[in-house]
Amino acid sequence: MICEDNGGLLHAYVDRELDLVRSLEIEKHLQGCKRCRRAVQNQQALASAIRGSSFYFRPPRELKPRVHAALKIAKEHPWSMLA
Amino acid sequence: VHGPAKRDPTPAQERSKLVSFEVFAAPHMGAAYNLARWLTRNNHDAEAVVQEAYLRAHRFYDTYRGGDFRAWLLTLVRNTCYTRLRQNRKPSAILDEDMAELDSAQSNPEALLPRNIDANLLRQAIEELPLDFREAIVLRELEGLSYTGIAAIAGVPLGTVMSRLARARDCLQSKLAGEVRKGVLA
């Protein structure tokens, strides 16, 4: 069942989104299933590669003052806000 | 009963609303920009989206009922991105791209990913993901949101989040494994 659900449960397991009973079921299954163990390893490798890389885009420095100015204008001229 | 809530806000109340909004919203500009940049794949569009989303957030600030402010703001950013992408592209373009990606997304569960995944390949693979898959990956891996949080922002059921993440990761693994194979054969 776990092997055949297209990995959704395994992903939720690695993401710690399952309750304790489900997690224990998965762990029991993993002991006897090499294919799912590999899938879990791959998912962990992928997640740590994404988190470990500098993939987070930082806003340019001028964005904050620009948004602040736009908010001030919107406050003074509320009719222009959602144009 | 006619209470003071029925009256227009005074200038002092307006000023205080703006200050209160900015206190809440300013720390989340990084998250807002990051999501907008990944979804639009373009600096200029991302900046425009953040500005528009902040204006909308301020406009609808009265409807914010407490809870996770970042999630509330990211929902507006996400929806603003989708509106902008729809305006800038042919109606079928996003869907076509998604279908093409889905057809090619068949990872081999027997293959093991290398320990050192090439960051450039990975970034490119994420950028090439269909929009809703990219959104799920960014919210999960870069913002650290729970499935429930992602479901609320994307406006989809929990099961959809689960399957989008699973399929997005399959796409990524398949692309990375393909590149590794190409490297071996070259």
mmCIF file of C-alpha atoms in Angstrom:
data_model
loop_
_atom_site.group_PDB
_atom_site.id
_atom_site.type_symbol
_atom_site.label_atom_id
_atom_site.label_comp_id
_atom_site.label_asym_id
_atom_site.label_seq_id
_atom_site.Cartn_x
_atom_site.Cartn_y
_atom_site.Cartn_z
ATOM 1 C CA MET A 1 0.000 0.000 0.000
ATOM 2 C CA ILE A 2 2.757 2.441 0.953
ATOM 3 C CA CYS A 3 4.771 1.552 -2.174
ATOM 4 C CA GLU A 4 1.774 2.050 -4.429
ATOM 5 C CA ASP A 5 0.486 5.455 -3.366
ATOM 6 C CA ASN A 6 3.000 7.308 -5.539
ATOM 7 C CA GLY A 7 5.129 8.234 -2.567
ATOM 8 C CA GLY A 8 2.702 10.725 -1.008
ATOM 9 C CA LEU A 9 2.778 9.025 2.378
ATOM 10 C CA LEU A 10 6.560 8.704 2.329
ATOM 11 C CA HIS A 11 6.879 12.419 1.592
ATOM 12 C CA ALA A 12 4.498 13.248 4.421
ATOM 13 C CA TYR A 13 6.537 10.939 6.680
ATOM 14 C CA VAL A 14 9.830 12.681 5.882
ATOM 15 C CA ASP A 15 8.088 16.050 6.259
ATOM 16 C CA ARG A 16 6.893 14.964 9.734
ATOM 17 C CA GLU A 17 3.297 15.550 8.745
ATOM 18 C CA LEU A 18 1.979 12.136 9.822
ATOM 19 C CA ASP A 19 0.591 11.208 13.201
ATOM 20 C CA LEU A 20 2.483 8.794 15.423
ATOM 21 C CA VAL A 21 0.526 5.688 14.386
ATOM 22 C CA ARG A 22 1.053 6.333 10.677
ATOM 23 C CA SER A 23 4.741 7.177 11.217
ATOM 24 C CA LEU A 24 5.297 3.888 13.036
ATOM 25 C CA GLU A 25 3.574 2.005 10.199
ATOM 26 C CA ILE A 26 5.909 3.634 7.697
ATOM 27 C CA GLU A 27 8.980 2.882 9.796
ATOM 28 C CA LYS A 28 7.959 -0.766 10.013
ATOM 29 C CA HIS A 29 7.457 -0.858 6.263
ATOM 30 C CA LEU A 30 10.830 0.775 5.610
ATOM 31 C CA GLN A 31 12.637 -1.996 7.485
ATOM 32 C CA GLY A 32 11.590 -4.490 4.824
ATOM 33 C CA CYS A 33 11.388 -2.339 1.681
ATOM 34 C CA LYS A 34 14.606 -1.262 -0.009
ATOM 35 C CA ARG A 35 12.764 0.677 -2.702
ATOM 36 C CA CYS A 36 10.986 2.909 -0.185
ATOM 37 C CA ARG A 37 14.175 3.332 1.865
ATOM 38 C CA ARG A 38 15.849 4.704 -1.263
ATOM 39 C CA ALA A 39 12.903 6.992 -1.917
ATOM 40 C CA VAL A 40 13.217 8.366 1.620
ATOM 41 C CA GLN A 41 16.983 8.833 1.223
ATOM 42 C CA ASN A 42 16.440 10.671 -2.067
ATOM 43 C CA GLN A 43 13.840 12.909 -0.546
ATOM 44 C CA GLN A 44 16.096 13.774 2.383
ATOM 45 C CA ALA A 45 19.009 14.485 0.041
ATOM 46 C CA LEU A 46 16.837 16.716 -2.125
ATOM 47 C CA ALA A 47 15.366 18.639 0.818
ATOM 48 C CA SER A 48 18.753 19.281 2.391
ATOM 49 C CA ALA A 49 20.204 20.347 -0.987
ATOM 50 C CA ILE A 50 17.394 22.888 -1.451
ATOM 51 C CA ARG A 51 17.643 24.213 2.100
ATOM 52 C CA GLY A 52 21.437 24.214 2.065
ATOM 53 C CA SER A 53 21.704 26.220 -1.160
ATOM 54 C CA SER A 54 21.305 29.958 -1.349
ATOM 55 C CA PHE A 55 18.015 29.763 -3.207
ATOM 56 C CA TYR A 56 16.280 32.403 -1.132
ATOM 57 C CA PHE A 57 15.826 35.542 -3.230
ATOM 58 C CA ARG A 58 16.511 38.704 -1.233
ATOM 59 C CA PRO A 59 14.579 41.841 -2.175
ATOM 60 C CA PRO A 60 16.594 44.742 -3.612
ATOM 61 C CA ARG A 61 17.388 47.433 -1.038
ATOM 62 C CA GLU A 62 15.248 50.053 -2.766
ATOM 63 C CA LEU A 63 12.052 47.959 -2.599
ATOM 64 C CA LYS A 64 11.171 48.722 1.023
ATOM 65 C CA PRO A 65 11.257 52.559 0.678
ATOM 66 C CA ARG A 66 9.377 52.274 -2.625
ATOM 67 C CA VAL A 67 6.588 50.214 -1.053
ATOM 68 C CA HIS A 68 6.488 52.557 1.946
ATOM 69 C CA ALA A 69 6.093 55.549 -0.390
ATOM 70 C CA ALA A 70 3.344 53.769 -2.339
ATOM 71 C CA LEU A 71 1.512 52.999 0.903
ATOM 72 C CA LYS A 72 1.679 56.648 1.942
ATOM 73 C CA ILE A 73 0.303 57.776 -1.400
ATOM 74 C CA ALA A 74 -2.441 55.145 -1.194
ATOM 75 C CA LYS A 75 -3.383 56.392 2.257
ATOM 76 C CA GLU A 76 -3.679 59.955 1.003
ATOM 77 C CA HIS A 77 -5.467 58.992 -2.242
ATOM 78 C CA PRO A 78 -7.344 55.796 -1.432
ATOM 79 C CA TRP A 79 -9.250 55.872 -4.758
ATOM 80 C CA SER A 80 -5.988 55.235 -6.636
ATOM 81 C CA MET A 81 -5.062 52.140 -4.695
ATOM 82 C CA LEU A 82 -6.373 49.259 -6.740
ATOM 83 C CA ALA A 83 -6.106 50.816 -10.182
ATOM 84 C CA VAL B 1 -27.266 50.548 17.693
ATOM 85 C CA HIS B 2 -25.080 53.069 15.903
ATOM 86 C CA GLY B 3 -21.578 52.808 17.315
ATOM 87 C CA PRO B 4 -18.408 54.670 16.371
ATOM 88 C CA ALA B 5 -17.387 51.790 14.051
ATOM 89 C CA LYS B 6 -19.869 53.109 11.459
ATOM 90 C CA ARG B 7 -18.014 56.422 11.103
ATOM 91 C CA ASP B 8 -15.207 57.027 8.643
ATOM 92 C CA PRO B 9 -11.799 56.714 10.270
ATOM 93 C CA THR B 10 -10.252 59.960 11.421
ATOM 94 C CA PRO B 11 -6.866 61.032 9.963
ATOM 95 C CA ALA B 12 -5.269 59.977 13.245
ATOM 96 C CA GLN B 13 -6.842 56.512 12.972
ATOM 97 C CA GLU B 14 -5.664 56.243 9.346
ATOM 98 C CA ARG B 15 -2.119 57.114 10.393
ATOM 99 C CA SER B 16 -2.246 54.604 13.199
ATOM 100 C CA LYS B 17 -3.584 51.933 10.828
ATOM 101 C CA LEU B 18 -0.658 52.510 8.455
ATOM 102 C CA VAL B 19 1.867 52.355 11.285
ATOM 103 C CA SER B 20 0.289 49.210 12.710
ATOM 104 C CA PHE B 21 0.194 47.609 9.242
ATOM 105 C CA GLU B 22 3.825 48.431 8.565
ATOM 106 C CA VAL B 23 4.921 47.040 11.915
ATOM 107 C CA PHE B 24 3.296 43.729 10.968
ATOM 108 C CA ALA B 25 4.172 43.713 7.285
ATOM 109 C CA ALA B 26 7.742 45.035 7.112
ATOM 110 C CA PRO B 27 9.465 41.913 8.538
ATOM 111 C CA HIS B 28 7.813 39.721 5.889
ATOM 112 C CA MET B 29 8.989 41.557 2.795
ATOM 113 C CA GLY B 30 11.775 39.003 2.312
ATOM 114 C CA ALA B 31 9.287 36.120 2.277
ATOM 115 C CA ALA B 32 6.922 38.067 0.022
ATOM 116 C CA TYR B 33 9.682 38.859 -2.466
ATOM 117 C CA ASN B 34 11.116 35.339 -2.413
ATOM 118 C CA LEU B 35 7.737 33.782 -3.221
ATOM 119 C CA ALA B 36 6.966 36.383 -5.897
ATOM 120 C CA ARG B 37 10.406 35.946 -7.494
ATOM 121 C CA TRP B 38 10.113 32.154 -7.660
ATOM 122 C CA LEU B 39 6.584 32.285 -9.057
ATOM 123 C CA THR B 40 7.163 35.021 -11.644
ATOM 124 C CA ARG B 41 10.809 34.029 -12.368
ATOM 125 C CA ASN B 42 11.584 37.671 -12.988
ATOM 126 C CA ASN B 43 12.989 40.482 -10.774
ATOM 127 C CA HIS B 44 10.872 43.255 -12.238
ATOM 128 C CA ASP B 45 7.586 41.335 -11.959
ATOM 129 C CA ALA B 46 8.467 40.178 -8.441
ATOM 130 C CA GLU B 47 9.001 43.774 -7.271
ATOM 131 C CA ALA B 48 5.758 44.906 -8.882
ATOM 132 C CA VAL B 49 3.887 41.991 -7.297
ATOM 133 C CA VAL B 50 5.231 42.760 -3.817
ATOM 134 C CA GLN B 51 4.257 46.419 -4.116
ATOM 135 C CA GLU B 52 0.763 45.558 -5.354
ATOM 136 C CA ALA B 53 0.290 42.850 -2.719
ATOM 137 C CA TYR B 54 1.338 45.250 0.047
ATOM 138 C CA LEU B 55 -1.133 47.850 -1.210
ATOM 139 C CA ARG B 56 -3.879 45.225 -1.248
ATOM 140 C CA ALA B 57 -2.862 43.973 2.179
ATOM 141 C CA HIS B 58 -3.075 47.508 3.558
ATOM 142 C CA ARG B 59 -6.410 48.068 1.826
ATOM 143 C CA PHE B 60 -7.844 44.859 3.297
ATOM 144 C CA TYR B 61 -5.999 45.053 6.610
ATOM 145 C CA ASP B 62 -9.331 45.526 8.375
ATOM 146 C CA THR B 63 -10.325 42.024 7.251
ATOM 147 C CA TYR B 64 -7.235 40.429 8.850
ATOM 148 C CA ARG B 65 -8.594 38.551 11.844
ATOM 149 C CA GLY B 66 -5.383 37.671 13.650
ATOM 150 C CA GLY B 67 -3.434 34.440 13.277
ATOM 151 C CA ASP B 68 -0.417 33.944 11.048
ATOM 152 C CA PHE B 69 0.164 37.331 9.407
ATOM 153 C CA ARG B 70 2.905 35.983 7.115
ATOM 154 C CA ALA B 71 0.500 33.345 5.740
ATOM 155 C CA TRP B 72 -2.192 35.985 5.192
ATOM 156 C CA LEU B 73 0.290 38.200 3.353
ATOM 157 C CA LEU B 74 1.721 35.322 1.297
ATOM 158 C CA THR B 75 -1.800 34.406 0.180
ATOM 159 C CA LEU B 76 -2.158 37.921 -1.251
ATOM 160 C CA VAL B 77 1.299 37.713 -2.854
ATOM 161 C CA ARG B 78 0.459 34.339 -4.380
ATOM 162 C CA ASN B 79 -2.888 35.532 -5.757
ATOM 163 C CA THR B 80 -1.324 38.707 -7.141
ATOM 164 C CA CYS B 81 1.314 36.590 -8.915
ATOM 165 C CA TYR B 82 -1.328 34.377 -10.507
ATOM 166 C CA THR B 83 -3.336 37.385 -11.672
ATOM 167 C CA ARG B 84 -0.230 38.967 -13.182
ATOM 168 C CA LEU B 85 0.877 35.749 -14.869
ATOM 169 C CA ARG B 86 -2.595 35.270 -16.354
ATOM 170 C CA GLN B 87 -2.581 38.848 -17.666
ATOM 171 C CA ASN B 88 0.864 38.490 -19.217
ATOM 172 C CA ARG B 89 0.425 35.143 -20.911
ATOM 173 C CA LYS B 90 -1.940 33.300 -23.198
ATOM 174 C CA PRO B 91 -4.709 31.677 -21.146
ATOM 175 C CA SER B 92 -3.576 28.145 -22.005
ATOM 176 C CA ALA B 93 0.172 28.712 -21.624
ATOM 177 C CA ILE B 94 0.481 27.830 -17.943
ATOM 178 C CA LEU B 95 -1.606 24.692 -18.336
ATOM 179 C CA ASP B 96 0.319 23.534 -21.428
ATOM 180 C CA GLU B 97 3.605 23.950 -19.627
ATOM 181 C CA ASP B 98 2.266 21.972 -16.691
ATOM 182 C CA MET B 99 1.054 19.097 -18.818
ATOM 183 C CA ALA B 100 4.381 18.801 -20.633
ATOM 184 C CA GLU B 101 6.190 18.678 -17.327
ATOM 185 C CA LEU B 102 3.867 16.080 -15.892
ATOM 186 C CA ASP B 103 4.321 13.758 -18.853
ATOM 187 C CA SER B 104 8.066 13.734 -18.397
ATOM 188 C CA ALA B 105 7.961 13.369 -14.602
ATOM 189 C CA GLN B 106 8.732 9.748 -14.008
ATOM 190 C CA SER B 107 11.479 9.274 -11.496
ATOM 191 C CA ASN B 108 13.158 5.967 -11.035
ATOM 192 C CA PRO B 109 12.824 5.072 -7.353
ATOM 193 C CA GLU B 110 15.674 2.564 -7.633
ATOM 194 C CA ALA B 111 18.184 5.266 -8.611
ATOM 195 C CA LEU B 112 19.952 6.964 -5.733
ATOM 196 C CA LEU B 113 20.630 10.680 -5.972
ATOM 197 C CA PRO B 114 24.278 11.699 -5.619
ATOM 198 C CA ARG B 115 25.345 12.959 -2.203
ATOM 199 C CA ASN B 116 26.476 16.284 -3.651
ATOM 200 C CA ILE B 117 23.670 17.619 -5.764
ATOM 201 C CA ASP B 118 24.753 20.333 -8.198
ATOM 202 C CA ALA B 119 23.129 23.555 -6.928
ATOM 203 C CA ASN B 120 22.898 25.132 -10.396
ATOM 204 C CA LEU B 121 21.144 22.112 -11.851
ATOM 205 C CA LEU B 122 18.808 22.006 -8.890
ATOM 206 C CA ARG B 123 17.929 25.703 -9.157
ATOM 207 C CA GLN B 124 17.221 25.317 -12.860
ATOM 208 C CA ALA B 125 15.117 22.214 -12.216
ATOM 209 C CA ILE B 126 13.012 24.097 -9.633
ATOM 210 C CA GLU B 127 12.592 27.056 -11.995
ATOM 211 C CA GLU B 128 11.322 24.701 -14.693
ATOM 212 C CA LEU B 129 8.706 23.105 -12.437
ATOM 213 C CA PRO B 130 5.061 23.843 -13.245
ATOM 214 C CA LEU B 131 3.763 26.848 -11.320
ATOM 215 C CA ASP B 132 1.722 25.005 -8.678
ATOM 216 C CA PHE B 133 4.546 22.520 -8.023
ATOM 217 C CA ARG B 134 7.090 25.339 -7.745
ATOM 218 C CA GLU B 135 4.834 27.124 -5.305
ATOM 219 C CA ALA B 136 4.514 24.030 -3.088
ATOM 220 C CA ILE B 137 8.289 23.435 -3.058
ATOM 221 C CA VAL B 138 9.124 27.061 -2.241
ATOM 222 C CA LEU B 139 6.544 27.290 0.541
ATOM 223 C CA ARG B 140 7.651 23.979 2.018
ATOM 224 C CA GLU B 141 11.432 23.998 1.633
ATOM 225 C CA LEU B 142 12.254 27.706 1.712
ATOM 226 C CA GLU B 143 9.490 29.041 3.979
ATOM 227 C CA GLY B 144 9.215 25.892 6.097
ATOM 228 C CA LEU B 145 5.408 25.946 6.029
ATOM 229 C CA SER B 146 3.299 22.969 7.105
ATOM 230 C CA TYR B 147 0.992 21.182 4.658
ATOM 231 C CA THR B 148 -1.936 22.954 6.332
ATOM 232 C CA GLY B 149 -0.256 26.331 5.843
ATOM 233 C CA ILE B 150 0.472 25.618 2.173
ATOM 234 C CA ALA B 151 -3.110 24.401 1.632
ATOM 235 C CA ALA B 152 -4.466 27.652 3.098
ATOM 236 C CA ILE B 153 -2.230 29.842 0.926
ATOM 237 C CA ALA B 154 -2.824 27.895 -2.301
ATOM 238 C CA GLY B 155 -6.546 27.437 -1.570
ATOM 239 C CA VAL B 156 -6.455 23.673 -2.133
ATOM 240 C CA PRO B 157 -7.190 20.594 0.032
ATOM 241 C CA LEU B 158 -4.448 18.972 2.098
ATOM 242 C CA GLY B 159 -4.337 15.925 -0.193
ATOM 243 C CA THR B 160 -3.558 18.179 -3.150
ATOM 244 C CA VAL B 161 -0.594 19.693 -1.300
ATOM 245 C CA MET B 162 0.652 16.207 -0.514
ATOM 246 C CA SER B 163 0.425 15.060 -4.107
ATOM 247 C CA ARG B 164 1.876 18.291 -5.535
ATOM 248 C CA LEU B 165 4.918 17.993 -3.283
ATOM 249 C CA ALA B 166 5.364 14.316 -4.138
ATOM 250 C CA ARG B 167 5.117 14.968 -7.867
ATOM 251 C CA ALA B 168 7.273 18.090 -7.723
ATOM 252 C CA ARG B 169 10.019 16.127 -5.995
ATOM 253 C CA ASP B 170 9.633 13.329 -8.531
ATOM 254 C CA CYS B 171 10.148 15.895 -11.313
ATOM 255 C CA LEU B 172 13.261 17.253 -9.590
ATOM 256 C CA GLN B 173 14.728 13.815 -8.942
ATOM 257 C CA SER B 174 14.048 12.729 -12.484
ATOM 258 C CA LYS B 175 15.810 15.811 -13.890
ATOM 259 C CA LEU B 176 18.790 15.524 -11.556
ATOM 260 C CA ALA B 177 19.174 11.792 -12.187
ATOM 261 C CA GLY B 178 18.914 12.439 -15.946
ATOM 262 C CA GLU B 179 21.700 15.007 -15.797
ATOM 263 C CA VAL B 180 23.882 12.622 -13.806
ATOM 264 C CA ARG B 181 23.331 9.885 -16.412
ATOM 265 C CA LYS B 182 24.174 12.337 -19.206
ATOM 266 C CA GLY B 183 27.364 13.248 -17.354
ATOM 267 C CA VAL B 184 28.388 9.602 -17.066
ATOM 268 C CA LEU B 185 27.787 8.922 -20.741
ATOM 269 C CA ALA B 186 29.503 12.085 -21.988
#
